[in-house]
mmCIF file of C-alpha atoms in Angstrom:
data_model
loop_
_atom_site.group_PDB
_atom_site.id
_atom_site.type_symbol
_atom_site.label_atom_id
_atom_site.label_comp_id
_atom_site.label_asym_id
_atom_site.label_seq_id
_atom_site.Cartn_x
_atom_site.Cartn_y
_atom_site.Cartn_z
ATOM 1 C CA MET A 115 198.805 59.358 183.130
ATOM 2 C CA PRO A 116 198.955 55.651 182.394
ATOM 3 C CA ALA A 117 198.862 54.750 178.712
ATOM 4 C CA GLN A 118 196.230 52.040 179.236
ATOM 5 C CA PRO A 119 193.595 52.297 180.434
ATOM 6 C CA LEU A 120 192.693 55.907 181.113
ATOM 7 C CA ARG A 121 190.102 55.908 183.881
ATOM 8 C CA ILE A 122 187.673 58.822 183.646
ATOM 9 C CA ALA A 123 184.913 59.334 186.197
ATOM 10 C CA SER A 124 182.044 61.798 186.372
ATOM 11 C CA VAL A 125 179.681 62.591 189.210
ATOM 12 C CA ASN A 126 177.251 65.271 190.316
ATOM 13 C CA VAL A 127 178.444 65.689 193.901
ATOM 14 C CA ASN A 128 175.442 67.754 195.080
ATOM 15 C CA GLY A 129 177.819 70.042 196.987
ATOM 16 C CA VAL A 130 181.418 68.854 197.209
ATOM 17 C CA ARG A 131 181.937 69.819 200.845
ATOM 18 C CA ALA A 132 178.912 67.793 201.961
ATOM 19 C CA ALA A 133 179.990 64.902 199.710
ATOM 20 C CA PHE A 134 183.404 64.728 201.372
ATOM 21 C CA ARG A 135 181.830 64.836 204.821
ATOM 22 C CA LYS A 136 179.736 61.818 203.831
ATOM 23 C CA GLY A 137 182.570 59.706 202.396
ATOM 24 C CA MET A 138 183.463 60.844 198.884
ATOM 25 C CA GLY A 139 187.138 60.952 199.819
ATOM 26 C CA ASP A 140 187.150 57.237 200.636
ATOM 27 C CA TRP A 141 185.525 56.427 197.289
ATOM 28 C CA LEU A 142 188.037 58.545 195.396
ATOM 29 C CA ALA A 143 191.028 57.073 197.225
ATOM 30 C CA ALA A 144 189.949 53.561 196.248
ATOM 31 C CA ARG A 145 189.043 54.188 192.592
ATOM 32 C CA ASP A 146 192.401 55.052 190.944
ATOM 33 C CA VAL A 147 190.827 57.716 188.717
ATOM 34 C CA ASP A 148 192.989 59.628 186.223
ATOM 35 C CA ILE A 149 190.511 62.362 185.268
ATOM 36 C CA LEU A 150 187.555 63.357 187.431
ATOM 37 C CA ALA A 151 184.626 65.477 186.233
ATOM 38 C CA LEU A 152 182.452 67.075 188.903
ATOM 39 C CA GLN A 153 179.142 68.903 188.700
ATOM 40 C CA GLU A 154 177.225 70.949 191.275
ATOM 41 C CA VAL A 155 180.466 71.707 193.102
ATOM 42 C CA ARG A 156 178.830 74.615 194.979
ATOM 43 C CA ALA A 157 182.063 75.666 196.656
ATOM 44 C CA SER A 158 185.069 77.915 196.102
ATOM 45 C CA THR A 159 188.122 76.819 194.151
ATOM 46 C CA ASP A 160 190.147 76.940 197.379
ATOM 47 C CA ASP A 161 187.622 74.635 199.058
ATOM 48 C CA LEU A 162 187.787 72.196 196.152
ATOM 49 C CA VAL A 163 191.579 72.137 195.980
ATOM 50 C CA GLY A 164 191.783 71.670 199.734
ATOM 51 C CA LEU A 165 189.426 68.703 199.664
ATOM 52 C CA LEU A 166 191.019 66.936 196.696
ATOM 53 C CA GLY A 167 194.620 67.460 197.782
ATOM 54 C CA ASP A 168 197.882 68.497 196.145
ATOM 55 C CA GLU A 169 198.144 65.413 193.931
ATOM 56 C CA TRP A 170 195.331 66.716 191.732
ATOM 57 C CA ASP A 171 195.511 69.474 189.133
ATOM 58 C CA VAL A 172 192.174 71.256 189.439
ATOM 59 C CA LEU A 173 190.209 73.351 186.949
ATOM 60 C CA HIS A 174 187.023 74.926 188.294
ATOM 61 C CA ASP A 175 184.366 77.095 186.685
ATOM 62 C CA PRO A 176 182.065 78.425 189.411
ATOM 63 C CA ALA A 177 178.565 79.680 188.737
ATOM 64 C CA THR A 178 177.772 83.384 188.580
ATOM 65 C CA ALA A 179 175.524 82.977 191.611
ATOM 66 C CA LYS A 180 177.557 81.912 194.636
ATOM 67 C CA GLY A 181 176.711 78.469 196.006
ATOM 68 C CA ARG A 182 174.987 77.297 192.821
ATOM 69 C CA ALA A 183 176.009 74.830 190.088
ATOM 70 C CA GLY A 184 179.774 74.841 189.400
ATOM 71 C CA VAL A 185 181.715 72.331 187.305
ATOM 72 C CA ALA A 186 185.267 71.091 187.689
ATOM 73 C CA LEU A 187 187.884 68.812 186.164
ATOM 74 C CA ALA A 188 190.624 67.267 188.263
ATOM 75 C CA SER A 189 193.484 65.228 186.830
ATOM 76 C CA ARG A 190 196.755 63.598 187.783
ATOM 77 C CA HIS A 191 198.543 65.677 185.135
ATOM 78 C CA ARG A 192 198.028 69.239 184.026
ATOM 79 C CA ALA A 193 195.718 70.048 181.129
ATOM 80 C CA SER A 194 197.386 71.620 178.113
ATOM 81 C CA ILE A 195 194.515 74.103 177.654
ATOM 82 C CA HIS A 196 191.012 74.679 178.955
ATOM 83 C CA ARG A 197 187.950 76.587 177.776
ATOM 84 C CA VAL A 198 184.670 77.655 179.362
ATOM 85 C CA GLU A 199 182.881 79.522 176.562
ATOM 86 C CA LEU A 200 179.593 78.091 175.346
ATOM 87 C CA GLY A 201 176.801 79.647 173.324
ATOM 88 C CA PRO A 202 176.185 83.298 172.441
ATOM 89 C CA ALA A 203 178.098 86.049 174.210
ATOM 90 C CA ASP A 204 174.990 87.122 176.143
ATOM 91 C CA PHE A 205 174.306 83.583 177.410
ATOM 92 C CA ASP A 206 175.452 82.848 180.966
ATOM 93 C CA SER A 207 176.892 79.323 180.966
ATOM 94 C CA ALA A 208 179.161 79.927 183.971
ATOM 95 C CA GLY A 209 179.377 76.919 186.224
ATOM 96 C CA ARG A 210 177.901 74.594 183.611
ATOM 97 C CA TRP A 211 180.493 73.898 180.880
ATOM 98 C CA LEU A 212 184.232 73.274 181.253
ATOM 99 C CA GLU A 213 186.484 71.783 178.565
ATOM 100 C CA ALA A 214 190.109 70.704 178.844
ATOM 101 C CA ASP A 215 192.668 69.035 176.599
ATOM 102 C CA TYR A 216 194.953 66.342 177.996
ATOM 103 C CA GLU A 217 197.872 64.694 176.245
ATOM 104 C CA VAL A 218 197.585 60.924 176.605
ATOM 105 C CA GLY A 219 199.784 58.444 174.755
ATOM 106 C CA GLY A 220 200.673 61.016 172.121
ATOM 107 C CA LYS A 221 197.008 61.856 171.515
ATOM 108 C CA VAL A 222 194.934 64.864 172.543
ATOM 109 C CA VAL A 223 191.935 63.836 174.627
ATOM 110 C CA THR A 224 189.309 66.551 175.066
ATOM 111 C CA VAL A 225 187.210 66.201 178.204
ATOM 112 C CA VAL A 226 184.099 68.197 179.133
ATOM 113 C CA SER A 227 182.373 68.431 182.491
ATOM 114 C CA THR A 228 178.865 69.819 182.067
ATOM 115 C CA TYR A 229 175.781 70.411 184.160
ATOM 116 C CA VAL A 230 172.652 70.996 182.107
ATOM 117 C CA HIS A 231 169.830 72.944 183.732
ATOM 118 C CA SER A 232 167.171 70.822 185.413
ATOM 119 C CA GLY A 233 164.424 72.976 183.917
ATOM 120 C CA GLU A 234 160.786 73.368 184.863
ATOM 121 C CA VAL A 235 157.908 73.242 182.404
ATOM 122 C CA ASP A 236 156.451 76.613 181.345
ATOM 123 C CA THR A 237 158.985 78.651 183.327
ATOM 124 C CA PRO A 238 162.118 80.692 182.475
ATOM 125 C CA LYS A 239 164.163 77.756 183.807
ATOM 126 C CA GLN A 240 162.998 75.646 180.873
ATOM 127 C CA VAL A 241 163.839 78.423 178.421
ATOM 128 C CA GLU A 242 167.384 78.507 179.803
ATOM 129 C CA LYS A 243 167.623 74.747 179.479
ATOM 130 C CA TYR A 244 166.701 74.885 175.789
ATOM 131 C CA LYS A 245 169.222 77.691 175.233
ATOM 132 C CA PHE A 246 171.906 75.478 176.758
ATOM 133 C CA LEU A 247 170.922 72.455 174.666
ATOM 134 C CA ASP A 248 170.927 74.654 171.555
ATOM 135 C CA ALA A 249 174.456 75.742 172.422
ATOM 136 C CA MET A 250 175.464 72.087 172.750
ATOM 137 C CA VAL A 251 174.081 71.361 169.269
ATOM 138 C CA GLU A 252 176.440 74.032 167.948
ATOM 139 C CA ARG A 253 179.428 72.986 170.036
ATOM 140 C CA LEU A 254 179.414 69.191 169.573
ATOM 141 C CA PRO A 255 180.525 69.210 165.906
ATOM 142 C CA GLN A 256 183.245 71.730 166.778
ATOM 143 C CA LEU A 257 184.537 69.458 169.545
ATOM 144 C CA ALA A 258 184.604 66.443 167.243
ATOM 145 C CA ALA A 259 186.533 68.465 164.663
ATOM 146 C CA HIS A 260 188.951 69.624 167.349
ATOM 147 C CA SER A 261 189.818 66.138 168.600
ATOM 148 C CA GLU A 262 188.985 62.597 167.475
ATOM 149 C CA TYR A 263 189.165 61.623 171.137
ATOM 150 C CA ALA A 264 186.572 63.670 173.011
ATOM 151 C CA VAL A 265 184.069 62.944 175.758
ATOM 152 C CA ILE A 266 181.281 65.063 177.231
ATOM 153 C CA MET A 267 180.435 64.000 180.757
ATOM 154 C CA GLY A 268 178.050 65.072 183.399
ATOM 155 C CA ASP A 269 174.530 65.497 184.639
ATOM 156 C CA LEU A 270 172.672 66.216 181.395
ATOM 157 C CA ASN A 271 169.287 66.207 183.145
ATOM 158 C CA VAL A 272 167.498 64.399 180.318
ATOM 159 C CA GLY A 273 166.551 60.754 180.038
ATOM 160 C CA HIS A 274 166.834 59.979 176.335
ATOM 161 C CA ARG A 275 164.749 56.794 176.179
ATOM 162 C CA THR A 276 162.122 54.937 178.187
ATOM 163 C CA LEU A 277 164.898 52.576 179.315
ATOM 164 C CA ASP A 278 166.507 55.518 181.090
ATOM 165 C CA ILE A 279 163.713 56.208 183.594
ATOM 166 C CA LYS A 280 162.010 53.603 185.769
ATOM 167 C CA ASN A 281 158.704 55.475 185.981
ATOM 168 C CA TRP A 282 158.804 57.035 182.520
ATOM 169 C CA LYS A 283 155.022 56.962 182.004
ATOM 170 C CA GLY A 284 154.549 59.281 184.967
ATOM 171 C CA ASN A 285 157.150 61.753 183.737
ATOM 172 C CA VAL A 286 156.361 62.400 180.070
ATOM 173 C CA LYS A 287 155.097 65.904 180.899
ATOM 174 C CA ARG A 288 157.866 66.775 183.332
ATOM 175 C CA ALA A 289 161.236 68.383 182.728
ATOM 176 C CA GLY A 290 163.832 65.703 182.197
ATOM 177 C CA PHE A 291 161.697 63.532 179.927
ATOM 178 C CA LEU A 292 159.853 65.968 177.712
ATOM 179 C CA PRO A 293 159.638 65.010 174.021
ATOM 180 C CA GLU A 294 161.265 68.342 173.126
ATOM 181 C CA GLU A 295 164.235 67.598 175.400
ATOM 182 C CA ARG A 296 164.630 64.029 174.181
ATOM 183 C CA ALA A 297 164.665 65.288 170.584
ATOM 184 C CA TYR A 298 167.981 66.998 171.321
ATOM 185 C CA PHE A 299 169.448 63.606 172.183
ATOM 186 C CA ASP A 300 168.060 62.237 168.932
ATOM 187 C CA ARG A 301 170.189 64.922 167.278
ATOM 188 C CA PHE A 302 173.257 64.018 169.330
ATOM 189 C CA LEU A 303 173.003 60.222 169.022
ATOM 190 C CA GLY A 304 170.341 59.360 166.484
ATOM 191 C CA ALA A 305 166.782 58.324 167.262
ATOM 192 C CA GLU A 306 165.791 55.005 168.786
ATOM 193 C CA GLY A 307 164.859 52.477 166.130
ATOM 194 C CA GLU A 308 166.403 54.427 163.257
ATOM 195 C CA PRO A 309 169.486 53.262 161.312
ATOM 196 C CA GLY A 310 172.721 54.252 162.989
ATOM 197 C CA TYR A 311 171.257 55.039 166.408
ATOM 198 C CA ASN A 312 174.188 55.282 168.833
ATOM 199 C CA ASP A 313 176.526 54.201 166.055
ATOM 200 C CA GLY A 314 177.305 57.413 164.208
ATOM 201 C CA ALA A 315 173.821 58.774 163.495
ATOM 202 C CA GLY A 316 172.788 62.323 164.353
ATOM 203 C CA LEU A 317 175.821 64.403 165.225
ATOM 204 C CA GLY A 318 177.776 61.180 165.548
ATOM 205 C CA TRP A 319 178.310 60.974 169.298
ATOM 206 C CA ILE A 320 178.072 57.708 171.229
ATOM 207 C CA ASP A 321 176.215 57.148 174.502
ATOM 208 C CA VAL A 322 178.847 54.957 176.155
ATOM 209 C CA GLY A 323 176.512 53.814 178.934
ATOM 210 C CA ARG A 324 173.783 52.576 176.623
ATOM 211 C CA ARG A 325 176.241 50.925 174.250
ATOM 212 C CA HIS A 326 177.887 49.079 177.115
ATOM 213 C CA ALA A 327 174.716 48.123 179.027
ATOM 214 C CA GLY A 328 172.639 47.170 176.004
ATOM 215 C CA GLU A 329 168.859 47.282 175.758
ATOM 216 C CA VAL A 330 168.124 47.027 179.476
ATOM 217 C CA PRO A 331 166.545 49.360 182.027
ATOM 218 C CA GLY A 332 169.126 51.796 183.391
ATOM 219 C CA PRO A 333 171.594 51.394 184.895
ATOM 220 C CA TYR A 334 170.240 54.413 186.750
ATOM 221 C CA THR A 335 172.500 57.169 188.058
ATOM 222 C CA TRP A 336 170.126 59.379 190.093
ATOM 223 C CA TRP A 337 167.414 58.645 192.616
ATOM 224 C CA SER A 338 165.073 61.056 194.346
ATOM 225 C CA GLN A 339 165.781 61.588 198.025
ATOM 226 C CA ARG A 340 162.069 61.147 198.668
ATOM 227 C CA GLY A 341 160.439 57.903 199.725
ATOM 228 C CA LYS A 342 162.045 54.603 198.840
ATOM 229 C CA ALA A 343 163.297 55.547 195.361
ATOM 230 C CA PHE A 344 166.838 54.332 196.007
ATOM 231 C CA ASP A 345 165.803 51.145 197.799
ATOM 232 C CA THR A 346 163.432 50.173 194.980
ATOM 233 C CA ASP A 347 165.838 51.381 192.264
ATOM 234 C CA THR A 348 163.223 53.807 190.945
ATOM 235 C CA GLY A 349 165.841 55.911 189.264
ATOM 236 C CA TRP A 350 166.818 57.977 186.246
ATOM 237 C CA ARG A 351 169.846 57.584 183.969
ATOM 238 C CA ILE A 352 170.727 61.239 183.409
ATOM 239 C CA ASP A 353 174.524 61.148 183.932
ATOM 240 C CA TYR A 354 176.383 60.383 180.732
ATOM 241 C CA HIS A 355 179.650 59.833 178.949
ATOM 242 C CA LEU A 356 179.023 60.971 175.354
ATOM 243 C CA ALA A 357 182.102 60.091 173.315
ATOM 244 C CA THR A 358 183.314 60.482 169.779
ATOM 245 C CA PRO A 359 183.250 57.180 167.852
ATOM 246 C CA GLN A 360 187.037 56.907 168.001
ATOM 247 C CA LEU A 361 187.100 57.255 171.780
ATOM 248 C CA ALA A 362 184.030 55.076 172.295
ATOM 249 C CA ALA A 363 185.774 52.290 170.398
ATOM 250 C CA THR A 364 188.469 52.177 173.106
ATOM 251 C CA VAL A 365 186.088 51.572 176.053
ATOM 252 C CA GLN A 366 187.185 48.610 178.163
ATOM 253 C CA ASN A 367 184.759 48.948 181.048
ATOM 254 C CA TYR A 368 181.767 51.020 182.173
ATOM 255 C CA VAL A 369 180.488 51.045 185.765
ATOM 256 C CA VAL A 370 177.902 53.019 187.727
ATOM 257 C CA ASP A 371 179.206 53.087 191.301
ATOM 258 C CA ARG A 372 175.833 52.705 193.003
ATOM 259 C CA ALA A 373 176.159 52.751 196.787
ATOM 260 C CA ALA A 374 175.526 49.468 198.603
ATOM 261 C CA ALA A 375 172.846 51.076 200.799
ATOM 262 C CA TYR A 376 170.938 54.331 201.135
ATOM 263 C CA ASP A 377 172.880 55.450 204.204
ATOM 264 C CA GLU A 378 176.200 54.906 202.400
ATOM 265 C CA ARG A 379 175.452 57.474 199.702
ATOM 266 C CA TRP A 380 177.413 60.721 199.579
ATOM 267 C CA SER A 381 175.369 62.241 196.732
ATOM 268 C CA ASP A 382 171.954 61.681 195.196
ATOM 269 C CA HIS A 383 173.856 60.787 191.997
ATOM 270 C CA ALA A 384 176.193 57.831 191.510
ATOM 271 C CA PRO A 385 179.599 58.179 189.832
ATOM 272 C CA VAL A 386 179.940 56.907 186.265
ATOM 273 C CA VAL A 387 183.390 55.387 185.743
ATOM 274 C CA VAL A 388 184.763 54.402 182.341
ATOM 275 C CA ASP A 389 188.098 52.873 181.331
ATOM 276 C CA TYR A 390 189.405 54.019 177.944
ATOM 277 C CA ALA A 391 192.285 52.080 176.367
ATOM 278 C CA ILE A 392 194.134 54.964 174.746
#
């Protein structure tokens, strides 16, 4: 890996085989990524390795149910260790949480690819989502203690603030923008308007996208396939890089690779690409 910068990208591919058929390979070839986090892989490890090619070292945690979820990490150099455990022993997090340690410039960088449940109000799906977020509350301090340089990436399926959803007023009672869900992000990052928000408050993690973009709408990372959501930029910012303060301090650049046009998209999510000067 290059010493500076380390380019880390994350994207929910919405099925990696379909994404490659629609042009993901061209995007990846042009982006010079060092570590790639994928969510909703929905394919076998052999499929994933075959699509990415031999130049990538691939870690993949498929979901228990075939063809669902699935998270992966691909890198130019082999991880020194990886872990998939999250939450209580009886909690099925398969296909939703994958950690790996990489040695970069004499430092250990811990990278997580995660796919939080989408949830659905007043259903078992929402219960599972809260179980997963509870497990994250427990795991985040452990990760920070493990490595000063850690980043949790992926489709977290929650918009933390009104800036993160274009039509937030119409979604306050829907999964993805429920007050109970957003309160978890207050714990991770601190609450909007309170001292230390996104600067060491809460559990001390930093929302790299919000810090880089500032107090502006978006930039959104997901758009519904229905209607004209993409064309009108009626989106949600639900794909994150959450970094430890030490790693966040090294950020050189943050970009959401939004497609130039609807018919040029290869996923309903856009990649989030960050350069870290480690």
